[in-house]
Short mmCIF file of N, CA and C in Angstrom, two decimals:
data_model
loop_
_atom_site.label_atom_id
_atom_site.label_comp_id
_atom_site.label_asym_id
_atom_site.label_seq_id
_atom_site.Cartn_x
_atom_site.Cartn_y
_atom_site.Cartn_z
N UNK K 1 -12.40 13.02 -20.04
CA UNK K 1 -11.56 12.73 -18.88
C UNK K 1 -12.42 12.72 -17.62
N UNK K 2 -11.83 11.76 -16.59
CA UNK K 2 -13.01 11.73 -15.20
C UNK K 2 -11.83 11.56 -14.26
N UNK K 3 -12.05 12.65 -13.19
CA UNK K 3 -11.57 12.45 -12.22
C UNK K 3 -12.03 12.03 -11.00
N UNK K 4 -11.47 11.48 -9.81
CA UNK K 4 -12.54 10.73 -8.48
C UNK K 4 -11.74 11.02 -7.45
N UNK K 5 -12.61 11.73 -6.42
CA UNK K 5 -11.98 12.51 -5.21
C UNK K 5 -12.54 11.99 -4.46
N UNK K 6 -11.80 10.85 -3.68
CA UNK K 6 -12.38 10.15 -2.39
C UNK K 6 -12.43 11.14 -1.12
N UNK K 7 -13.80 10.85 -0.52
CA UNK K 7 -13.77 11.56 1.27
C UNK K 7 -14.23 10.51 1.96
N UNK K 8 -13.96 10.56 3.58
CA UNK K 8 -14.96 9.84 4.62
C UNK K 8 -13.35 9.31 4.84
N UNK K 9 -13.85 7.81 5.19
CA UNK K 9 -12.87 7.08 5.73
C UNK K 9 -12.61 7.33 7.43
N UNK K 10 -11.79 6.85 7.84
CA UNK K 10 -11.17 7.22 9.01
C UNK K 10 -10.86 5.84 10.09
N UNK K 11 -11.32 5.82 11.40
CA UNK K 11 -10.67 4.86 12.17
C UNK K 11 -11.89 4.59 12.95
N UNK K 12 -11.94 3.24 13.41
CA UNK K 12 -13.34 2.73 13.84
C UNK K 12 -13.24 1.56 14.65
N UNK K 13 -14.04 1.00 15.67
CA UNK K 13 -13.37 -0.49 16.86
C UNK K 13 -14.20 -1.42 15.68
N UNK K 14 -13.71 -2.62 15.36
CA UNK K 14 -14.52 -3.42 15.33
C UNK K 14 -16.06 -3.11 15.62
N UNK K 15 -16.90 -3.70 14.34
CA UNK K 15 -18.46 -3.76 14.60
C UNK K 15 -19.05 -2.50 14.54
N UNK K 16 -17.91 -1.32 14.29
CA UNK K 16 -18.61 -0.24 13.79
C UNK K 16 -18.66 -0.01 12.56
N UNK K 17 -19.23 1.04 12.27
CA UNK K 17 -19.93 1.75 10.99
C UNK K 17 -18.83 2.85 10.11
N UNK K 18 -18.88 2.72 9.35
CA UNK K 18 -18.06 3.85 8.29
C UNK K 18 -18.33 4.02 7.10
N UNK K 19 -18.70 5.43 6.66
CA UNK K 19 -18.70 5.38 4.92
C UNK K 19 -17.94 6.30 4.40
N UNK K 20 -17.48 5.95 3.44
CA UNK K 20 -17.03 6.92 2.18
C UNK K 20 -17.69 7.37 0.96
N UNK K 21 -16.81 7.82 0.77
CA UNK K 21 -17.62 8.60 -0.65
C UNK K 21 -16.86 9.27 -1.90
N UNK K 22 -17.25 9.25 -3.00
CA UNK K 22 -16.49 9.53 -4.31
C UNK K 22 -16.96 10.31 -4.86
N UNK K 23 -16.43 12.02 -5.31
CA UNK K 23 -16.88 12.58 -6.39
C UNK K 23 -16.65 12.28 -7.47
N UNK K 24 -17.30 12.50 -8.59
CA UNK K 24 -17.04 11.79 -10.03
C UNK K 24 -16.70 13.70 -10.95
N UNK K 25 -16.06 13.83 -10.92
CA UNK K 25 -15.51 15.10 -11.96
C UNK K 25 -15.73 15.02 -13.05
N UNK K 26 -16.20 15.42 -14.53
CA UNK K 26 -15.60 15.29 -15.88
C UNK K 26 -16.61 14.96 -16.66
N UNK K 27 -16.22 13.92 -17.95
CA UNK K 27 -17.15 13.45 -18.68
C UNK K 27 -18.52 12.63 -18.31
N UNK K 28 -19.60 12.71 -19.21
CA UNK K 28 -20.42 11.92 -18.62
C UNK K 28 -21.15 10.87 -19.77
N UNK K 29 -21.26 9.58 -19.17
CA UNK K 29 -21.30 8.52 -20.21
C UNK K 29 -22.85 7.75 -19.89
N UNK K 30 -23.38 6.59 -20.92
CA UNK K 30 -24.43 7.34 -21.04
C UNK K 30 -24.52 5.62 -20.03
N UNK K 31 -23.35 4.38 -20.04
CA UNK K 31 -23.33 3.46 -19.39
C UNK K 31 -22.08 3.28 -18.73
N UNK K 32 -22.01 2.66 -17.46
CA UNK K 32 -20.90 3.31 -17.03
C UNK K 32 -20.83 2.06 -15.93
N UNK K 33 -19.48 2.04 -15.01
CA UNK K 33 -18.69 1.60 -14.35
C UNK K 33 -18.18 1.74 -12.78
N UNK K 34 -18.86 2.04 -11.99
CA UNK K 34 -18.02 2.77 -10.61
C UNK K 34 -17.79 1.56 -9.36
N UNK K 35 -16.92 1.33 -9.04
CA UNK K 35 -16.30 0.63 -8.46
C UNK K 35 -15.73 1.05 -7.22
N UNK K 36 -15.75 0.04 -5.95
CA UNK K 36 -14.48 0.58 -5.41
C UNK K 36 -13.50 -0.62 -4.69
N UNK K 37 -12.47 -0.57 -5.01
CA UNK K 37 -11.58 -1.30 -3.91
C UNK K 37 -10.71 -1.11 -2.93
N UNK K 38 -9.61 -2.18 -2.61
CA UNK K 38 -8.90 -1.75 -1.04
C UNK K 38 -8.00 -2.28 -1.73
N UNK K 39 -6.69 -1.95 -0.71
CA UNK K 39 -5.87 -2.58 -0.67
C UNK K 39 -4.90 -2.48 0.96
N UNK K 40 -5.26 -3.79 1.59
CA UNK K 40 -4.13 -3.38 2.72
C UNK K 40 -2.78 -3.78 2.82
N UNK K 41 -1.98 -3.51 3.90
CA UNK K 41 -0.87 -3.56 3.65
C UNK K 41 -0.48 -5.15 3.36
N UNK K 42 0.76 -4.96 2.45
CA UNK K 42 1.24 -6.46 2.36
C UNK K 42 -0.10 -7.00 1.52
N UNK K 43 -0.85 -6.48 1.06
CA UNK K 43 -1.74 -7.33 0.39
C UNK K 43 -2.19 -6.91 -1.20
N UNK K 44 -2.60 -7.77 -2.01
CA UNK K 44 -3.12 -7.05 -3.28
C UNK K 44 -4.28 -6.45 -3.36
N UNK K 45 -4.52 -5.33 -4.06
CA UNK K 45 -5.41 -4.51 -4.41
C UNK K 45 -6.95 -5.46 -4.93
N UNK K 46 -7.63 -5.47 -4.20
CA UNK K 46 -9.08 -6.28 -4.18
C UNK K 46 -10.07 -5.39 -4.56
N UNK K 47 -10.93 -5.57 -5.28
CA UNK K 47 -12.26 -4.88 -5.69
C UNK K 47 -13.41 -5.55 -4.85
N UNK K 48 -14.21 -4.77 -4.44
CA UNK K 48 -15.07 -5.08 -3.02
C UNK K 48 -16.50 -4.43 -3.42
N UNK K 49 -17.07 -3.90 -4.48
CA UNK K 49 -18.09 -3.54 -4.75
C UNK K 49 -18.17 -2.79 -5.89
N UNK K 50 -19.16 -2.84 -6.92
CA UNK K 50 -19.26 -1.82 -8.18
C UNK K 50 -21.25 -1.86 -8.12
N UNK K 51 -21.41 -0.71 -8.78
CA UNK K 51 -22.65 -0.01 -9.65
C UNK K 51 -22.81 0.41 -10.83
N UNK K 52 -23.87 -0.38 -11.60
CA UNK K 52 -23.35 -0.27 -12.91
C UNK K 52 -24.78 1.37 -13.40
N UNK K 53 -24.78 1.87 -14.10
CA UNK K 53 -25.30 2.93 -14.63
C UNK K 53 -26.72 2.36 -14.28
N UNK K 54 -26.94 1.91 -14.46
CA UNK K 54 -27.92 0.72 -14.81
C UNK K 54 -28.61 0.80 -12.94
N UNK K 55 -28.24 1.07 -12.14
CA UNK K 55 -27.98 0.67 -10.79
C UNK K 55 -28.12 -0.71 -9.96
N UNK K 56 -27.33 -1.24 -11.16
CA UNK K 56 -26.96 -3.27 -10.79
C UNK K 56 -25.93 -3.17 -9.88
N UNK K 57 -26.16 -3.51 -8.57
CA UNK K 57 -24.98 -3.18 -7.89
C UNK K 57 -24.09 -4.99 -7.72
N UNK K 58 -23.10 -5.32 -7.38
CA UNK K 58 -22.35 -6.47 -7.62
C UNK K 58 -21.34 -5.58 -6.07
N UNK K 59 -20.78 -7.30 -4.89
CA UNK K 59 -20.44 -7.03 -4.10
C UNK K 59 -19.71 -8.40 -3.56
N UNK K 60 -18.64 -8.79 -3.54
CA UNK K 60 -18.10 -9.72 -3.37
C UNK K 60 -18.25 -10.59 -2.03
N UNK K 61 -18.34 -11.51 -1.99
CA UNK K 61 -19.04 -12.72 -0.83
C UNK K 61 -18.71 -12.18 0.84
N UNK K 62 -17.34 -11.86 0.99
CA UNK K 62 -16.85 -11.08 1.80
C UNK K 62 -17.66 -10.22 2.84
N UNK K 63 -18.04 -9.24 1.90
CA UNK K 63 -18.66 -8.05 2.51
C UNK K 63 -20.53 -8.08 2.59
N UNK K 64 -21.17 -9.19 1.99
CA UNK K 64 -22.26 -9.11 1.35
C UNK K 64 -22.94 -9.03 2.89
N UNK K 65 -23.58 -8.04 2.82
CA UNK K 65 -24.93 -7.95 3.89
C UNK K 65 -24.52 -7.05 5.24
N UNK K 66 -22.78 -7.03 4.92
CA UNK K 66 -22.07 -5.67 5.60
C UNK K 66 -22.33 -4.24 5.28
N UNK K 67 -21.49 -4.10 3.62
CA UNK K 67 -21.48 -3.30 2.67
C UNK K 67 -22.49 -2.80 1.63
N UNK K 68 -22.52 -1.55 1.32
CA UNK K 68 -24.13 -1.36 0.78
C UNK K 68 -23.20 -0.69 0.12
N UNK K 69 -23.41 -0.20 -1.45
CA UNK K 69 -22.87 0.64 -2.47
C UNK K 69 -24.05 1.75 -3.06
N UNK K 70 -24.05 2.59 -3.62
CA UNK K 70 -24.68 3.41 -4.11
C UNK K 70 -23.80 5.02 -4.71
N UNK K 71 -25.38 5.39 -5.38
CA UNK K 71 -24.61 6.55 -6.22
C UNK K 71 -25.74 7.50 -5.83
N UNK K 72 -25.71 8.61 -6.01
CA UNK K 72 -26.33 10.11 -5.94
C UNK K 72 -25.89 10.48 -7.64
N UNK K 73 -26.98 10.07 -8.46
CA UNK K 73 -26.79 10.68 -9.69
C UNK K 73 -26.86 12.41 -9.97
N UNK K 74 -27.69 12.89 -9.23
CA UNK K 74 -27.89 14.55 -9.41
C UNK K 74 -26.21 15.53 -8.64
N UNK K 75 -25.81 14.84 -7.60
CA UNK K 75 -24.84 15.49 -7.24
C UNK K 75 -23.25 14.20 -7.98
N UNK K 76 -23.82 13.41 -8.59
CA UNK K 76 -21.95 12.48 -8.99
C UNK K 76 -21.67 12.05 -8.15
N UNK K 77 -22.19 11.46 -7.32
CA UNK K 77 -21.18 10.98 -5.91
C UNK K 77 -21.37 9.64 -5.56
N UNK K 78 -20.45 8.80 -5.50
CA UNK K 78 -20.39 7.40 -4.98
C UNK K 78 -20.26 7.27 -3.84
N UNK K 79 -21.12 6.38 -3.64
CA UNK K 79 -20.73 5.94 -1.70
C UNK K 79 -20.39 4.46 -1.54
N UNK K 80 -20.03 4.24 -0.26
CA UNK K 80 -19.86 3.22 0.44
C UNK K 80 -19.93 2.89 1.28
N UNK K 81 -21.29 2.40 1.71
CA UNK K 81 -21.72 2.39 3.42
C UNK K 81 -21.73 1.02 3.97
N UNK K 82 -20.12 1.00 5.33
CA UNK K 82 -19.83 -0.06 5.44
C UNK K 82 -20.62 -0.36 7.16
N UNK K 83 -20.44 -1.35 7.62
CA UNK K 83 -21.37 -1.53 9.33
C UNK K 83 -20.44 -3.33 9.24
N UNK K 84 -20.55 -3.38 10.72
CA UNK K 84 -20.28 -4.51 10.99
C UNK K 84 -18.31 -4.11 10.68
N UNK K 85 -18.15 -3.63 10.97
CA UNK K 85 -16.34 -4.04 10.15
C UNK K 85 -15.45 -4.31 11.01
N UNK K 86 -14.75 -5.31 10.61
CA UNK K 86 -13.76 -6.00 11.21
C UNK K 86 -12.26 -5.68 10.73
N UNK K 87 -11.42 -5.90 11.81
CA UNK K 87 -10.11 -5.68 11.65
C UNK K 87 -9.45 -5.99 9.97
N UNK K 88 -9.91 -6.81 9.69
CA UNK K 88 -9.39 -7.46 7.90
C UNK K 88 -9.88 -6.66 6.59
N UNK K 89 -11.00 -5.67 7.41
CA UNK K 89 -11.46 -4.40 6.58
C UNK K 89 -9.88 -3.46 6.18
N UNK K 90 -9.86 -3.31 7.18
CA UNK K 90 -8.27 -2.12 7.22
C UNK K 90 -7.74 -2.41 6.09
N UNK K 91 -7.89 -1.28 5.34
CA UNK K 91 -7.69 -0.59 3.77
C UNK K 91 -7.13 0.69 3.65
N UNK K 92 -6.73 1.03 1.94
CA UNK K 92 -7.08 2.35 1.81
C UNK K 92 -7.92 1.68 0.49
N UNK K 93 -8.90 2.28 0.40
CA UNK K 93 -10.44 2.47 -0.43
C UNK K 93 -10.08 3.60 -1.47
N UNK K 94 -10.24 2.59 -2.51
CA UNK K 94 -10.06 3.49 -3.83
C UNK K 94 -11.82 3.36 -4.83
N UNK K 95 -11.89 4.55 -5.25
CA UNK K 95 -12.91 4.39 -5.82
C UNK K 95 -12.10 4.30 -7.64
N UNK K 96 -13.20 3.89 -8.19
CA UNK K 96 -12.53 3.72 -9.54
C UNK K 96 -14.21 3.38 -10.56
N UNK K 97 -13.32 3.82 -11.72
CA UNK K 97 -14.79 3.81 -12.95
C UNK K 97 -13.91 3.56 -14.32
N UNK K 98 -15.20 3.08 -14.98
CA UNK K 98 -14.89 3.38 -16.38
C UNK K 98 -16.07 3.07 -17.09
N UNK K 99 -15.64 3.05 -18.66
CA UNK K 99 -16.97 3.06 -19.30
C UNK K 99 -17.41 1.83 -19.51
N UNK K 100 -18.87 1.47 -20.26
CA UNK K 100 -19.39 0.19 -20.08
C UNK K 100 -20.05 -0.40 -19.13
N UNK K 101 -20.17 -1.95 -18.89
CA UNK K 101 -20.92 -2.81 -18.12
C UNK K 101 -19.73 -3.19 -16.93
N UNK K 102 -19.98 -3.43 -15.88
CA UNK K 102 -19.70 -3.64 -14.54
C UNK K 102 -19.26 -5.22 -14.98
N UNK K 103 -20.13 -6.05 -15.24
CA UNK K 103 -19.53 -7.36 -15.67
C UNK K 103 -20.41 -8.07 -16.80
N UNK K 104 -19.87 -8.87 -17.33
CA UNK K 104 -20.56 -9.49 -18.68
C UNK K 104 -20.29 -10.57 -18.86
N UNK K 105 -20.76 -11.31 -18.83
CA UNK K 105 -20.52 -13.13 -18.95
C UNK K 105 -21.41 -13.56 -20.05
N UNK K 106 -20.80 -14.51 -21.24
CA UNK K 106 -21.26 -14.88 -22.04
C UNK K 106 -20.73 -16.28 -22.43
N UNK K 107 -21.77 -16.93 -23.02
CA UNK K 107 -21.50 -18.87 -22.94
C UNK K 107 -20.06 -19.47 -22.11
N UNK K 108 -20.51 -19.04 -20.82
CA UNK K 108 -19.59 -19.57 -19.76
C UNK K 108 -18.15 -18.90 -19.06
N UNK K 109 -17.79 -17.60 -20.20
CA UNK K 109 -16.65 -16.93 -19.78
C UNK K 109 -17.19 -15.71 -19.95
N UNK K 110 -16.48 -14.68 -19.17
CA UNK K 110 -16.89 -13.58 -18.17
C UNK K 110 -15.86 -12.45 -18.52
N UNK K 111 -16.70 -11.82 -19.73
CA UNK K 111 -15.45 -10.88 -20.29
C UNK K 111 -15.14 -9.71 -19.80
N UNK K 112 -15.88 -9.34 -18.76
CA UNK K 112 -15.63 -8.25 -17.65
C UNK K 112 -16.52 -8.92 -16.17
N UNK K 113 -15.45 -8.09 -15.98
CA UNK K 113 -15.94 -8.43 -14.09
C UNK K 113 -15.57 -7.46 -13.42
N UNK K 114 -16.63 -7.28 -12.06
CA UNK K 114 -15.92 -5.84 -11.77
C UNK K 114 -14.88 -5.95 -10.30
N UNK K 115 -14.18 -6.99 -10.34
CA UNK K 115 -13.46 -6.91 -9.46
C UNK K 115 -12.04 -7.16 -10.05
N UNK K 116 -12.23 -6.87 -11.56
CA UNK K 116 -10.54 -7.18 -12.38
C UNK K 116 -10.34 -5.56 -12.60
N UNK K 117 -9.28 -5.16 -11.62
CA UNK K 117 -8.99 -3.91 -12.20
C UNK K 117 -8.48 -3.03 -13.21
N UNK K 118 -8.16 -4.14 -14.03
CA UNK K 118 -7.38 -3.76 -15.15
C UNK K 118 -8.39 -3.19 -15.80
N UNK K 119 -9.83 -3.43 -15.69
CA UNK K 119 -11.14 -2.79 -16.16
C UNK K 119 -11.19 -1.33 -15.93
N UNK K 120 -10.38 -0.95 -14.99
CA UNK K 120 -10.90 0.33 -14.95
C UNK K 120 -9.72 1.33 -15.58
N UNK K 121 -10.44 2.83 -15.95
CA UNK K 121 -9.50 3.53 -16.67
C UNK K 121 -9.38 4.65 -15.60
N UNK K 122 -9.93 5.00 -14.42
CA UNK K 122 -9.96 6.23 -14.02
C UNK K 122 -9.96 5.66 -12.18
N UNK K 123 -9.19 6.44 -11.59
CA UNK K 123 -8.75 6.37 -9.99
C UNK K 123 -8.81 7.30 -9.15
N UNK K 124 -9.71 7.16 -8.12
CA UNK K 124 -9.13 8.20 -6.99
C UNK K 124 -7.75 7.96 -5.97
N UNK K 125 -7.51 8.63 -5.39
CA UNK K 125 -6.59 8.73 -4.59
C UNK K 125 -6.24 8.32 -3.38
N UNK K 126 -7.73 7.66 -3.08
CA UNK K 126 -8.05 6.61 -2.06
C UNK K 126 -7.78 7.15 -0.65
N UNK K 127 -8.80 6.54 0.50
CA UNK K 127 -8.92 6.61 1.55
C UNK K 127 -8.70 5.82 2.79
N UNK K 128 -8.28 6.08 3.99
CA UNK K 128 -7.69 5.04 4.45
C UNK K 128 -9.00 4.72 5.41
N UNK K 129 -9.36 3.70 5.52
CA UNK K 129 -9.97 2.82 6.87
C UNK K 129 -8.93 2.24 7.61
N UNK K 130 -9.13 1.92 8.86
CA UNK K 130 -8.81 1.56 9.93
C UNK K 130 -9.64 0.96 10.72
N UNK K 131 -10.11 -0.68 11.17
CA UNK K 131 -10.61 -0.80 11.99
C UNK K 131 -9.73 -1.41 13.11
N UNK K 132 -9.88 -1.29 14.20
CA UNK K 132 -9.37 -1.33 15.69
C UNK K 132 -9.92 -3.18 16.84
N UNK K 133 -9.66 -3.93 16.71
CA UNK K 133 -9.75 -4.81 17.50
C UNK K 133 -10.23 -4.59 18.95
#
């Protein structure tokens, strides 16, 4: 069993900086999955960055060159270090994992991806961002 205890978050103007962060509780696998997404209001739950064990990180077009992902293997902890953020950021930030490869594509179809959440088995409780205009 793995549990994920989101911290950080908070409220920020436009063009500033914010990170979060995920403890990882529980079992430990030997390839693995950590993810995180948003979801704002009125909107569907989007996956916005994963790290695969491996430390292949994958980050959707969106955020690329904003958002930086990473892990602290000795302490379990996922981050998410965001800069530049704009009002359309405004989320709550869920971190999420599971076991396996982050994404896998084979002769043309893509049997994991890490922005399909149905991939994942394990959730934090998520954090809210706020950016300010």
């Amino acid at each position: 069993q793995v549990r994920l205890v989101e911290s950080g978050g908070g409220s920020v103007q436009a063009g500033g900086s914010l990170n979060v962060s995920c403890e990882v509780y529980g079992n430990a696998y030997s390839t693995y999955c950590l993810g995180w997404f948003r979801q704002g209001s009125d909107k569907d739950r989007e996956g916005v960055a994963a790290i695969e064990s491996d430390g292949t990180t994958s980050l959707i077009e969106s955020v690329k060159g904003r958002f930086a992902i990473s892990e602290d293997k000795l302490k379990k902890t996922l981050f998410l270090q965001m800069k530049s953020l704009k009002p359309e950021d405004t989320a709550m930030y869920y971190c999420a994992a599971h076991v396996g490869k982050c994404n896998y594509c084979s002769g043309g179809y893509c049997y994991k991806e890490f922005t399909r959440d149905s991939e994942y088995n394990y959730w934090g409780q998520g954090t809210q961002v706020t950016v300010s205009s």
